[in-house]
PDB file of C-alpha atoms in Angstrom:
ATOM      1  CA  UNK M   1     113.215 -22.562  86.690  1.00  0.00           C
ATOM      2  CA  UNK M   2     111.645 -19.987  88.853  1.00  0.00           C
ATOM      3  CA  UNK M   3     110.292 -16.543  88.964  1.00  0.00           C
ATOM      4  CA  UNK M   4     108.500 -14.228  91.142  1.00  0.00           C
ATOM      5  CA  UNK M   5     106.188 -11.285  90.458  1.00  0.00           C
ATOM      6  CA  UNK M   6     108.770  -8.669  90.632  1.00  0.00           C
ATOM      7  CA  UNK M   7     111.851 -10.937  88.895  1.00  0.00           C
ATOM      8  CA  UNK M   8     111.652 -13.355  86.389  1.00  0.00           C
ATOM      9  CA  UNK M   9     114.887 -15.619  86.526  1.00  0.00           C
ATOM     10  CA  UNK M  10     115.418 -16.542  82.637  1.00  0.00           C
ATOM     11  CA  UNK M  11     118.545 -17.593  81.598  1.00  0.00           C
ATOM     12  CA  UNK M  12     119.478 -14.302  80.344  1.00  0.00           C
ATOM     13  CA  UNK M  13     119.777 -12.783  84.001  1.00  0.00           C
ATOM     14  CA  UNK M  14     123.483 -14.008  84.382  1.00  0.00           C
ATOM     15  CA  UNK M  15     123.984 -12.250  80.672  1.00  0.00           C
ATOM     16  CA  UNK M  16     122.139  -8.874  81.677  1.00  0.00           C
ATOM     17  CA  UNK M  17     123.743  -9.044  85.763  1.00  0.00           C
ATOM     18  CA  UNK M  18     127.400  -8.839  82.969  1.00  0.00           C
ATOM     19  CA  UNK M  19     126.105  -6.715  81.211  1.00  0.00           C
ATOM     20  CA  UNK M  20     125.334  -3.736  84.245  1.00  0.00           C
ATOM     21  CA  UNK M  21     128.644  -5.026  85.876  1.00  0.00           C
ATOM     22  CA  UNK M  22     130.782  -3.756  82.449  1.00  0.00           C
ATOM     23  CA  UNK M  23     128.399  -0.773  81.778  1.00  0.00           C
ATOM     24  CA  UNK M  24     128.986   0.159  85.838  1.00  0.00           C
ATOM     25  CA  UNK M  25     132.935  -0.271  85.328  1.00  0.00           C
ATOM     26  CA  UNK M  26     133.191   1.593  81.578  1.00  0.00           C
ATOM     27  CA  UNK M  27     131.556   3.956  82.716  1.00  0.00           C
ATOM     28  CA  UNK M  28     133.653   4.396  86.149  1.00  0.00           C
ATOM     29  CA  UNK M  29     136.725   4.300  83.823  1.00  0.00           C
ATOM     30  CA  UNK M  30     136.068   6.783  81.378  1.00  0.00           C
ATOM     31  CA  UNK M  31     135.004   9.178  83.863  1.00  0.00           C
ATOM     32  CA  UNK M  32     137.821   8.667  85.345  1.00  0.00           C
ATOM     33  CA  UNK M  33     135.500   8.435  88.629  1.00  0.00           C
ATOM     34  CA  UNK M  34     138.268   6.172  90.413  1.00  0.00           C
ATOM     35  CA  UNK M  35     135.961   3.491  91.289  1.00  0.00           C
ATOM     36  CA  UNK M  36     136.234   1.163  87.817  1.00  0.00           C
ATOM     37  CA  UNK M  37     138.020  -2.098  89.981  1.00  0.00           C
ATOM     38  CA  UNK M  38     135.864  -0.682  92.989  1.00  0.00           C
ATOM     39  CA  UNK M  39     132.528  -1.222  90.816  1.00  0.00           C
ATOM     40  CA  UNK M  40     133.568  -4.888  89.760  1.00  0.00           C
ATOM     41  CA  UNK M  41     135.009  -6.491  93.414  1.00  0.00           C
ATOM     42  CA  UNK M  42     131.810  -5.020  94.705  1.00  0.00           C
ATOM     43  CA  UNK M  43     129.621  -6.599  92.279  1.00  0.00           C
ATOM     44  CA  UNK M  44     131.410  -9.896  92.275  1.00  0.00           C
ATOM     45  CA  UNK M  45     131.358  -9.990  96.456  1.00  0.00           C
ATOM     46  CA  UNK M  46     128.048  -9.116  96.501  1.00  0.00           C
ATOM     47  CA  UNK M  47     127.203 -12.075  94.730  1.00  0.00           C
ATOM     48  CA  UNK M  48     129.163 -14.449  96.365  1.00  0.00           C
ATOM     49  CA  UNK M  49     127.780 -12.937  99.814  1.00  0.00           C
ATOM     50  CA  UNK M  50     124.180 -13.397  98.813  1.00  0.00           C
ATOM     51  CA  UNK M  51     124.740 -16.346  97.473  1.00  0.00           C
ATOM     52  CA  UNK M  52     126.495 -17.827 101.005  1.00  0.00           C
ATOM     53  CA  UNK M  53     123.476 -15.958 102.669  1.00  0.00           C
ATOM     54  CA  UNK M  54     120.717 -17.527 100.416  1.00  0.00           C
ATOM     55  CA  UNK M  55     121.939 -20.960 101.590  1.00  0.00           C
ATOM     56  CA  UNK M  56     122.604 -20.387 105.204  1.00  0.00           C
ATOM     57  CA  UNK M  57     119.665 -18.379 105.907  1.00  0.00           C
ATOM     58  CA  UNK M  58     117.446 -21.112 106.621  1.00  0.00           C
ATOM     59  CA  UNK M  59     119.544 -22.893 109.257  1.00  0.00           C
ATOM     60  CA  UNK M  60     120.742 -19.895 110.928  1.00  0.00           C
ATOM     61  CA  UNK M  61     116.885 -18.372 111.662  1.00  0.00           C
ATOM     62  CA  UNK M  62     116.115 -21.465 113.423  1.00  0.00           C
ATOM     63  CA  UNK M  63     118.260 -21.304 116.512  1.00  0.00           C
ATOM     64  CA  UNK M  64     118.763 -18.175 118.780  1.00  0.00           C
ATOM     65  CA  UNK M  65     122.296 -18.673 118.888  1.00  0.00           C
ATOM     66  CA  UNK M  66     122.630 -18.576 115.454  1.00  0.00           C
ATOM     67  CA  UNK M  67     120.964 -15.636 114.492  1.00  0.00           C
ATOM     68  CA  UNK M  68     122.494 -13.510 117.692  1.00  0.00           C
ATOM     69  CA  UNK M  69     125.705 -14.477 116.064  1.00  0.00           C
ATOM     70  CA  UNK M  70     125.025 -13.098 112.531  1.00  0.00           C
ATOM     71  CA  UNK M  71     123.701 -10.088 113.721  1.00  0.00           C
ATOM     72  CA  UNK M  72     127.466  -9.303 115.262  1.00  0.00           C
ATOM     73  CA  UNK M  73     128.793 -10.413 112.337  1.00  0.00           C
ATOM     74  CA  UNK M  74     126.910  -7.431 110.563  1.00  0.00           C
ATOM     75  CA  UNK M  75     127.555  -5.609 113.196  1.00  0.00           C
ATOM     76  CA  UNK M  76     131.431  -5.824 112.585  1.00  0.00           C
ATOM     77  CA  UNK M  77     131.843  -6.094 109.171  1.00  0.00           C
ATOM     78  CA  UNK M  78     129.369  -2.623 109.384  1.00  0.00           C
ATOM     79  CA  UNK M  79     132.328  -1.126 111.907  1.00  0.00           C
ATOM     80  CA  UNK M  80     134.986  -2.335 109.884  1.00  0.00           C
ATOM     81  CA  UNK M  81     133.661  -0.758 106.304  1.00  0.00           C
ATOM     82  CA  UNK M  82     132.875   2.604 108.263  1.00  0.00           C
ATOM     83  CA  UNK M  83     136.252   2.926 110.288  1.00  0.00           C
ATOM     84  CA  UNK M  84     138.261   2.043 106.939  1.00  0.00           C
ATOM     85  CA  UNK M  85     136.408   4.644 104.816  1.00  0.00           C
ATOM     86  CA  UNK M  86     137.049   7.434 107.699  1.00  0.00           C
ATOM     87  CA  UNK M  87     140.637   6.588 108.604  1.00  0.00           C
ATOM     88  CA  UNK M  88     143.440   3.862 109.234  1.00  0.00           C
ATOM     89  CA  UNK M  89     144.819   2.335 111.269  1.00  0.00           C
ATOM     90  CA  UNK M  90     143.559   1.399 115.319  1.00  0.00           C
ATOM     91  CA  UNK M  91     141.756   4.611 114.803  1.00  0.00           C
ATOM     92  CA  UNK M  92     139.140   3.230 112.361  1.00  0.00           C
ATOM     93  CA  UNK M  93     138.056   0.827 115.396  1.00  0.00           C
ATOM     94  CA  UNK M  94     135.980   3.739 116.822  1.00  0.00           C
ATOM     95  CA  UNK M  95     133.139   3.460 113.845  1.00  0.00           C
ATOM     96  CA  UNK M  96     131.853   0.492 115.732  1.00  0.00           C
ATOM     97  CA  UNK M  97     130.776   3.210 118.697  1.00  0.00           C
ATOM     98  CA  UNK M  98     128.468   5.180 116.605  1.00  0.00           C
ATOM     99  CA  UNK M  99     127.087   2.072 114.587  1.00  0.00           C
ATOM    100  CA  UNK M 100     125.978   0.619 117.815  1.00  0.00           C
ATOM    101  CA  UNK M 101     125.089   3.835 119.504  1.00  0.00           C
ATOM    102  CA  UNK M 102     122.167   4.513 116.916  1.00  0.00           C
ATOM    103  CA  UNK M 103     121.450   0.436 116.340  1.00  0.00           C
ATOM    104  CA  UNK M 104     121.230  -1.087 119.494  1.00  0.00           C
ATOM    105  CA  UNK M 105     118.389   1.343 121.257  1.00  0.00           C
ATOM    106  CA  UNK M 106     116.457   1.703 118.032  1.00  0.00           C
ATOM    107  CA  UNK M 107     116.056  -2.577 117.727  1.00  0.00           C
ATOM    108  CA  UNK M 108     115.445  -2.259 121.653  1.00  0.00           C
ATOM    109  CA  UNK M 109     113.030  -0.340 121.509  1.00  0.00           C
ATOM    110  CA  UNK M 110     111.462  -2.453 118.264  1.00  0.00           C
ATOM    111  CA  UNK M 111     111.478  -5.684 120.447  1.00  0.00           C
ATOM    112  CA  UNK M 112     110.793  -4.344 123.781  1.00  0.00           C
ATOM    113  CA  UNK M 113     107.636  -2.697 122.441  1.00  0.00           C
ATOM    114  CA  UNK M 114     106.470  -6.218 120.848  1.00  0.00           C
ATOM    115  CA  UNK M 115     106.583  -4.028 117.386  1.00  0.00           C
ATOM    116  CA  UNK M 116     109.106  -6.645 116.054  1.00  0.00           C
ATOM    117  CA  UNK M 117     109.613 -10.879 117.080  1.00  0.00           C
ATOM    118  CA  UNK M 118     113.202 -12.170 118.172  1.00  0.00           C
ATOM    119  CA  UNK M 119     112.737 -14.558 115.360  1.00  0.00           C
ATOM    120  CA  UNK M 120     115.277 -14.498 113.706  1.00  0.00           C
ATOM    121  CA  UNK M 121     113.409 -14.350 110.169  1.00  0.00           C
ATOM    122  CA  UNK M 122     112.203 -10.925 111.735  1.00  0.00           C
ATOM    123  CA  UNK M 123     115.273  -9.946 113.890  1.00  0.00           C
ATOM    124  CA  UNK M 124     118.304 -10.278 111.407  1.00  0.00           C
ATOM    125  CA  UNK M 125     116.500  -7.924 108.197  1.00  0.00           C
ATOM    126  CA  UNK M 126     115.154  -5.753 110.610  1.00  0.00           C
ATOM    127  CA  UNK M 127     118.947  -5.341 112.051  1.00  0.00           C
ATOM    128  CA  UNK M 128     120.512  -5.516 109.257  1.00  0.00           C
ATOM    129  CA  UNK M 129     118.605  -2.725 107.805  1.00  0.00           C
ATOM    130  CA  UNK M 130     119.459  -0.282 111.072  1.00  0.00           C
ATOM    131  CA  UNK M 131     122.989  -1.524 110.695  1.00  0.00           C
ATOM    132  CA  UNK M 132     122.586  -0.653 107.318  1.00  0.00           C
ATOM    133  CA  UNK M 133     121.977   2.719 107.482  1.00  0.00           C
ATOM    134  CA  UNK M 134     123.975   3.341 110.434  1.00  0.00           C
ATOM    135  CA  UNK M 135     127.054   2.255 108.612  1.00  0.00           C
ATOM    136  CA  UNK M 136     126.404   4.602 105.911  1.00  0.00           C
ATOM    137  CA  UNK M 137     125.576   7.882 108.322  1.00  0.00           C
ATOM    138  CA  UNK M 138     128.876   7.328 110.146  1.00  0.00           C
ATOM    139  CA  UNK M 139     130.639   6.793 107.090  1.00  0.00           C
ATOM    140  CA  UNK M 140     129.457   9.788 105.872  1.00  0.00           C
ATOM    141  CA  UNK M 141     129.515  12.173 108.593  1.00  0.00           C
ATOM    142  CA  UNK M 142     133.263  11.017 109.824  1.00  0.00           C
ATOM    143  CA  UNK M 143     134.548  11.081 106.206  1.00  0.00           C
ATOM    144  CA  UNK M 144     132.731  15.463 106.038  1.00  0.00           C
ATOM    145  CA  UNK M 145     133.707  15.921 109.477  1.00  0.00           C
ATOM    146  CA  UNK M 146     137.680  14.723 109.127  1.00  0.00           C
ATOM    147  CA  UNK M 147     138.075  16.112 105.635  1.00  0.00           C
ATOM    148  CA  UNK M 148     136.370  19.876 107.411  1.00  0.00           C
ATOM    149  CA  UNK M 149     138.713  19.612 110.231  1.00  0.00           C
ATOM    150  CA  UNK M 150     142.116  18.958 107.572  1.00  0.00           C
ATOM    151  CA  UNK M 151     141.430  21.669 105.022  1.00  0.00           C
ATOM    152  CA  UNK M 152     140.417  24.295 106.795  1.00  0.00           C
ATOM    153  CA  UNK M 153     142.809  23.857 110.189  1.00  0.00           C
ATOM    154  CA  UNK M 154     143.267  27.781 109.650  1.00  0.00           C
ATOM    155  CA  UNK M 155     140.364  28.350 110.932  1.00  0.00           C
ATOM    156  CA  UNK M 156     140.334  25.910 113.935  1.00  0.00           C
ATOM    157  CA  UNK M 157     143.479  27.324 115.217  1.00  0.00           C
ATOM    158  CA  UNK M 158     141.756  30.877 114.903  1.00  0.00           C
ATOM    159  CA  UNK M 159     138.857  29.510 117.022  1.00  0.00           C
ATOM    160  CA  UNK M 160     141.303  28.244 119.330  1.00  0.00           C
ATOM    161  CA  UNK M 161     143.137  31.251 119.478  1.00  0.00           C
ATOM    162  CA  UNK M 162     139.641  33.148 120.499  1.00  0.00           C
ATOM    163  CA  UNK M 163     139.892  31.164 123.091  1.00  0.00           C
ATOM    164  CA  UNK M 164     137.020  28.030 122.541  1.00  0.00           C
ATOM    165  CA  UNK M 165     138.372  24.571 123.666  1.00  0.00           C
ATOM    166  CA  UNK M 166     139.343  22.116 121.030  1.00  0.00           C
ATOM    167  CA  UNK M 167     136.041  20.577 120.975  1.00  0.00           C
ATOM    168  CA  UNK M 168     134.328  23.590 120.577  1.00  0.00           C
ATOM    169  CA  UNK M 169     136.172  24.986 117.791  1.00  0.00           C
ATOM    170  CA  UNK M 170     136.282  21.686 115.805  1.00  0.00           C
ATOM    171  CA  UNK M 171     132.441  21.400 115.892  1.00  0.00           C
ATOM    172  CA  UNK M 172     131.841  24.760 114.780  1.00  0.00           C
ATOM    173  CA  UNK M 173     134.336  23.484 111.737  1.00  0.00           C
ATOM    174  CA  UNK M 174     132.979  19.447 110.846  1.00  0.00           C
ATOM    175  CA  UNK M 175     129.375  19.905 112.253  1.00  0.00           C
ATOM    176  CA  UNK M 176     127.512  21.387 109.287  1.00  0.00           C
ATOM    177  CA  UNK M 177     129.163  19.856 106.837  1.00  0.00           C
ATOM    178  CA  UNK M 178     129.371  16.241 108.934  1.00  0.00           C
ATOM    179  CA  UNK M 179     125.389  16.376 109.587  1.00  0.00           C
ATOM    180  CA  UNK M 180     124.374  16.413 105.592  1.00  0.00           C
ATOM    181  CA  UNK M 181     125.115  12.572 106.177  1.00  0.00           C
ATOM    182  CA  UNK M 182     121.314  12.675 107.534  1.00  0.00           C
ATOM    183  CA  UNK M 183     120.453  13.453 103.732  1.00  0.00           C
ATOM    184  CA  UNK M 184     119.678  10.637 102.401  1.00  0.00           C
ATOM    185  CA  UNK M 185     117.711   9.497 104.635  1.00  0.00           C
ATOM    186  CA  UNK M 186     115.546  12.370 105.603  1.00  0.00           C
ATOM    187  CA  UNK M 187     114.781  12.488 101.238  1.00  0.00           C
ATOM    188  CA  UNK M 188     114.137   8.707 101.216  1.00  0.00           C
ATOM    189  CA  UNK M 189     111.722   9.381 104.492  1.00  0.00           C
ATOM    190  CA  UNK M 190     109.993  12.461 102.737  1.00  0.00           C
ATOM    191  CA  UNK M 191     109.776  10.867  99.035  1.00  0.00           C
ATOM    192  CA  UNK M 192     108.747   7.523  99.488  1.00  0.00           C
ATOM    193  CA  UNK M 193     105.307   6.320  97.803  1.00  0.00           C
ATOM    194  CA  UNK M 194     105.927   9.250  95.619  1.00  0.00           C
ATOM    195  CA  UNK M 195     109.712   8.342  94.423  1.00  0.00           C
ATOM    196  CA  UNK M 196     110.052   4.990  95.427  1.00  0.00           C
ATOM    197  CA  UNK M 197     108.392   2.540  96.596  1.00  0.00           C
ATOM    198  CA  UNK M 198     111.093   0.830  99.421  1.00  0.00           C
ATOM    199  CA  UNK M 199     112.096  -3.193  99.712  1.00  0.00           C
ATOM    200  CA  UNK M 200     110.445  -3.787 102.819  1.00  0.00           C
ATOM    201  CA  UNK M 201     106.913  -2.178 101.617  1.00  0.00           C
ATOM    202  CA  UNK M 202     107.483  -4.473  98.097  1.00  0.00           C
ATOM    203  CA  UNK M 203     108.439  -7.389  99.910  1.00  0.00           C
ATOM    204  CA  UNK M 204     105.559  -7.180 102.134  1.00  0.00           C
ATOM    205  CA  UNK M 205     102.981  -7.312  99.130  1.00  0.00           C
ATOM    206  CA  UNK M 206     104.507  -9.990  97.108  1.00  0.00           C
ATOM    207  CA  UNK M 207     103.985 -12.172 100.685  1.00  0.00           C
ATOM    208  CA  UNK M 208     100.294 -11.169 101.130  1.00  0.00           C
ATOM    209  CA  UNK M 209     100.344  -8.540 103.067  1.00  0.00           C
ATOM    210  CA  UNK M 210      97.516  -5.681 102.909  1.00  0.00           C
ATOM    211  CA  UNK M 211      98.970  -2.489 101.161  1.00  0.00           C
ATOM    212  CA  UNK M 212      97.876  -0.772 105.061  1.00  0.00           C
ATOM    213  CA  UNK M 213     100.146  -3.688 106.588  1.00  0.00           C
ATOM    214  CA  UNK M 214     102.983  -2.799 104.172  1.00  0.00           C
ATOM    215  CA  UNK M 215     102.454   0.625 104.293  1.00  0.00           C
ATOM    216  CA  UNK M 216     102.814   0.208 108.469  1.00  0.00           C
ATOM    217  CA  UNK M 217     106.194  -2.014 108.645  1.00  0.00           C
ATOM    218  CA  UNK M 218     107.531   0.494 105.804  1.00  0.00           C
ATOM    219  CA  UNK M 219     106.852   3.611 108.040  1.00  0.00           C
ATOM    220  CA  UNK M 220     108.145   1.813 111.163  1.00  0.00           C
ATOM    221  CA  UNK M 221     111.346   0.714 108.980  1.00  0.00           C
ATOM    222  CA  UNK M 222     111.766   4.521 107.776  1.00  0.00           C
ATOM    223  CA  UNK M 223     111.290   6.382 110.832  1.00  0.00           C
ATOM    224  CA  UNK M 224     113.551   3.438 112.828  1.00  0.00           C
ATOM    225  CA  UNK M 225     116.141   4.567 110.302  1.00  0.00           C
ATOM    226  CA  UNK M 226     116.066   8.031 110.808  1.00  0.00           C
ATOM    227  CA  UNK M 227     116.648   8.284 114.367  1.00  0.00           C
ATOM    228  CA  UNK M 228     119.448   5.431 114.074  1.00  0.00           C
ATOM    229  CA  UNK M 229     121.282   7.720 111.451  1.00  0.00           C
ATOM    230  CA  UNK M 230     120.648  10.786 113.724  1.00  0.00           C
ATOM    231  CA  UNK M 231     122.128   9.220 116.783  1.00  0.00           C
ATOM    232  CA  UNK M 232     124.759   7.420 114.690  1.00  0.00           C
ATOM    233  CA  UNK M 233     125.647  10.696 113.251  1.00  0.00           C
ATOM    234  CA  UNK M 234     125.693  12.960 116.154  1.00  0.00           C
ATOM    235  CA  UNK M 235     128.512  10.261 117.905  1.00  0.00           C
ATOM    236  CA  UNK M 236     130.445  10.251 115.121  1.00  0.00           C
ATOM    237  CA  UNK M 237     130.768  14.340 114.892  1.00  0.00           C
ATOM    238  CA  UNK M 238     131.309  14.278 118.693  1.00  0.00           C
ATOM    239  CA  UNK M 239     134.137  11.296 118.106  1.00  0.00           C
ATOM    240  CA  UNK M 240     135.802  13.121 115.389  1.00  0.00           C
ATOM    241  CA  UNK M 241     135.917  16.777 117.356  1.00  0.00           C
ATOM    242  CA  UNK M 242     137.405  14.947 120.356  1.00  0.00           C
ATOM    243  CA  UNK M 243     140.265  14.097 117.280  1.00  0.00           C
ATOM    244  CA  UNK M 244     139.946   9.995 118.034  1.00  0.00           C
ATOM    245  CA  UNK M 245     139.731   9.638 114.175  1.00  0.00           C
ATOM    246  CA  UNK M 246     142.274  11.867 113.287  1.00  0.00           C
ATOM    247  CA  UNK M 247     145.504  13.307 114.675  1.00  0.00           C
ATOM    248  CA  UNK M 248     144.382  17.223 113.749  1.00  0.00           C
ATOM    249  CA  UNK M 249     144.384  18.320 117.071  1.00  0.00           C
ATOM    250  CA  UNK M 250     147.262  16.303 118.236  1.00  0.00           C
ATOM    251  CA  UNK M 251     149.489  18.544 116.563  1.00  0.00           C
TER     252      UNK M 251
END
């Protein structure tokens, strides 16, 4: 049985994983929140996922094939969670735009400056991270911007009535609401080391790393973040206004 400095695997941590799994899903229920089932398939998947990670991980960083392919694999599954929580149907299919839009130039950019190693030990947390946090800006900003743009039409069809072209008048609708996606993000960038103290700056000290080394990748990983989100977020509100998530200016 073994244990690291920041968990100690006992054979209580199945009991006390249970036991935050039924406190999560209580709680959801009485609330009445909506998310009770939603709280306990996403507990139980994660677990099977990490587990099926934890075992493949070590074949797939040794060959380049291998890890290009997991990395689209992210990539889609990342699209596929988006464009379902925005919309249905062929529609959703536009989330992977965004998601790559604000993932691919930010990794560039990583590799091509010799900041970050194809290895694929480097490569796939690094791009899973951007993918990450791409997923959740476009999630967020298409789910503001498309929810904007259905409950207040009135005020879109007054816009259009003044004459500004349907994507003018939708942005001045979905944009401020659809751009609090960047949130998150911009409190995680301006709290951390005084909030929290992030995974990839943890991870880096339980390896060996110098708390300057950590401190570096954890910046790096932060600001990479931020202008993924921004980029990610700024194609979805454009995507959205053009009405190829939603039918409201079909009509």
């Amino acid at each position: 049985m073994g244990s690291s400095s920041l968990i100690t695997i006992t054979p209580l941590l199945p009991v006390v994983l249970l036991l935050l799994v039924v406190l999560g899903v209580v709680v959801a229920w009485l609330g009445r929140l909506g998310h009770a089932k939603a709280v306990l398939t996403a507990s139980l998947r994660a677990a099977v996922q990490l587990g099926a990670v934890s075992v493949l991980i070590t074949w797939v960083v040794q060959y380049a094939g291998a890890v290009a392919g997991f990395v689209l694999l992210m990539y889609g599954v990342a699209a596929l969670t988006a464009g379902r929580r925005i919309t249905r149907g062929p529609r959703a299919g536009w989330a992977a735009l965004p998601i790559a839009a604000g993932t691919a130039p930010v990794v560039a950019t990583l590799v091509i400056s010799g900041v970050i190693s194809l290895d694929g030990i480097v490569l796939i947390p690094v791009a899973g991270i951007v993918l990450g946090g791409c997923m959740t800006a476009t999630t967020l900003a298409g789910r503001r911007a498309v929810d904007d743009l259905r409950q207040r039409r009135g005020e879109v069809e007054a816009a259009l009535a003044l004459g500004l072209p349907p994507r003018e008048a939708a942005l001045e609708i979905c944009r401020p609401a659809a751009s609090q996606a960047l949130v998150p993000a911009l409190d995680q960038t301006r709290t951390v080391g005084l909030v929290t103290l992030p995974g990839a700056f943890v991870g880096m000290l339980l390896g060996g790393a110098t708390p300057i080394e950590a401190g570096v990748v954890q910046l790096v990983v932060l600001v990479a973040l931020l202008a993924a989100e921004a980029v990610a977020t700024l194609v979805t509100v454009e995507l959205v206004a053009r009405g190829l998530f939603t039918d409201t200016q079909d009509a």
